[in-house]
PDB file of C-alpha atoms and ligand atoms in Angstrom:
ATOM      1  CA  UNK A  44      42.863 -69.063 -57.729  1.00 53.00           C
ATOM      2  CA  UNK A  45      41.389 -69.591 -61.125  1.00 74.00           C
ATOM      3  CA  UNK A  46      39.289 -66.780 -62.591  1.00 92.00           C
ATOM      4  CA  UNK A  47      35.637 -67.561 -63.141  1.00 97.00           C
ATOM      5  CA  UNK A  48      33.760 -65.248 -65.515  1.00 97.00           C
ATOM      6  CA  UNK A  49      30.088 -65.714 -64.634  1.00 97.00           C
ATOM      7  CA  UNK A  50      29.093 -63.601 -67.659  1.00 98.00           C
ATOM      8  CA  UNK A  51      30.333 -66.362 -69.972  1.00 98.00           C
ATOM      9  CA  UNK A  52      28.660 -69.692 -69.346  1.00 98.00           C
ATOM     10  CA  UNK A  53      30.316 -72.530 -71.264  1.00 98.00           C
ATOM     11  CA  UNK A  54      30.141 -76.311 -71.226  1.00 97.00           C
ATOM     12  CA  UNK A  55      33.129 -77.071 -73.430  1.00 97.00           C
ATOM     13  CA  UNK A  56      35.215 -78.907 -70.893  1.00 96.00           C
ATOM     14  CA  UNK A  57      37.856 -79.770 -73.516  1.00 97.00           C
ATOM     15  CA  UNK A  58      38.890 -76.144 -73.708  1.00 97.00           C
ATOM     16  CA  UNK A  59      41.972 -74.954 -71.928  1.00 97.00           C
ATOM     17  CA  UNK A  60      40.062 -71.857 -70.727  1.00 97.00           C
ATOM     18  CA  UNK A  61      37.120 -73.749 -69.237  1.00 97.00           C
ATOM     19  CA  UNK A  62      37.179 -73.455 -65.458  1.00 95.00           C
ATOM     20  CA  UNK A  63      37.628 -76.608 -63.498  1.00 89.00           C
ATOM     21  CA  UNK A  64      34.457 -78.029 -61.906  1.00 91.00           C
ATOM     22  CA  UNK A  65      32.181 -75.257 -63.083  1.00 93.00           C
ATOM     23  CA  UNK A  66      30.297 -74.274 -66.153  1.00 96.00           C
ATOM     24  CA  UNK A  67      32.024 -71.011 -67.050  1.00 98.00           C
ATOM     25  CA  UNK A  68      34.856 -69.556 -69.024  1.00 98.00           C
ATOM     26  CA  UNK A  69      37.920 -68.283 -67.189  1.00 97.00           C
ATOM     27  CA  UNK A  70      38.727 -65.552 -69.692  1.00 98.00           C
ATOM     28  CA  UNK A  71      37.840 -61.912 -69.215  1.00 97.00           C
ATOM     29  CA  UNK A  72      36.415 -61.778 -72.717  1.00 98.00           C
ATOM     30  CA  UNK A  73      35.975 -64.139 -75.671  1.00 98.00           C
ATOM     31  CA  UNK A  74      35.681 -63.699 -79.431  1.00 98.00           C
ATOM     32  CA  UNK A  75      32.725 -65.314 -81.117  1.00 98.00           C
ATOM     33  CA  UNK A  76      32.868 -65.709 -84.905  1.00 98.00           C
ATOM     34  CA  UNK A  77      31.618 -67.880 -87.698  1.00 98.00           C
ATOM     35  CA  UNK A  78      33.050 -70.318 -90.225  1.00 97.00           C
ATOM     36  CA  UNK A  79      30.205 -69.682 -92.673  1.00 97.00           C
ATOM     37  CA  UNK A  80      29.661 -66.927 -95.164  1.00 97.00           C
ATOM     38  CA  UNK A  81      26.039 -66.401 -94.208  1.00 97.00           C
ATOM     39  CA  UNK A  82      25.402 -67.832 -90.720  1.00 97.00           C
ATOM     40  CA  UNK A  83      21.757 -68.878 -90.187  1.00 97.00           C
ATOM     41  CA  UNK A  84      21.703 -71.021 -87.004  1.00 98.00           C
ATOM     42  CA  UNK A  85      23.600 -71.303 -83.770  1.00 96.00           C
ATOM     43  CA  UNK A  86      25.710 -74.145 -85.142  1.00 97.00           C
ATOM     44  CA  UNK A  87      27.110 -71.535 -87.534  1.00 98.00           C
ATOM     45  CA  UNK A  88      28.931 -69.744 -84.738  1.00 98.00           C
ATOM     46  CA  UNK A  89      32.172 -70.580 -83.068  1.00 98.00           C
ATOM     47  CA  UNK A  90      34.103 -69.553 -79.971  1.00 98.00           C
ATOM     48  CA  UNK A  91      37.291 -68.419 -81.568  1.00 98.00           C
ATOM     49  CA  UNK A  92      38.976 -68.173 -78.200  1.00 98.00           C
ATOM     50  CA  UNK A  93      38.837 -71.932 -77.891  1.00 98.00           C
ATOM     51  CA  UNK A  94      42.132 -73.648 -77.276  1.00 98.00           C
ATOM     52  CA  UNK A  95      42.333 -77.385 -76.862  1.00 98.00           C
ATOM     53  CA  UNK A  96      43.710 -78.715 -73.644  1.00 95.00           C
ATOM     54  CA  UNK A  97      47.218 -80.104 -74.062  1.00 84.00           C
TER      55      UNK A  97
HETATM   56  S1  SF4 B 120      37.348 -69.876 -74.599  1.00 76.06           S
HETATM   57 FE1  SF4 B 120      35.360 -70.312 -75.496  1.00 76.06          FE
HETATM   58  S2  SF4 B 120      35.200 -72.551 -75.536  1.00 76.06           S
HETATM   59 FE2  SF4 B 120      36.841 -72.025 -74.166  1.00 76.06          FE
HETATM   60  S3  SF4 B 120      35.944 -71.992 -72.170  1.00 76.06           S
HETATM   61 FE3  SF4 B 120      35.881 -69.926 -72.901  1.00 76.06          FE
HETATM   62  S4  SF4 B 120      33.868 -69.731 -73.890  1.00 76.06           S
HETATM   63 FE4  SF4 B 120      34.247 -71.897 -73.654  1.00 76.06          FE
END
């Protein structure tokens, strides 16, 4: 049975780690980072554990 981590809510259904038919990540932990030198808004942050579905 697929793991559902209810501490990590996520709506990115295109991610390989997104659980099927629910709004959570299936990983035990994720890494959040940024692609900007001085992040100032939520759009500045990224889930670096994202992997595109094949
Ligand atoms: S790895 Fe990141 S983007 Fe993918 S399901 Fe988990 S929280 Fe969402």
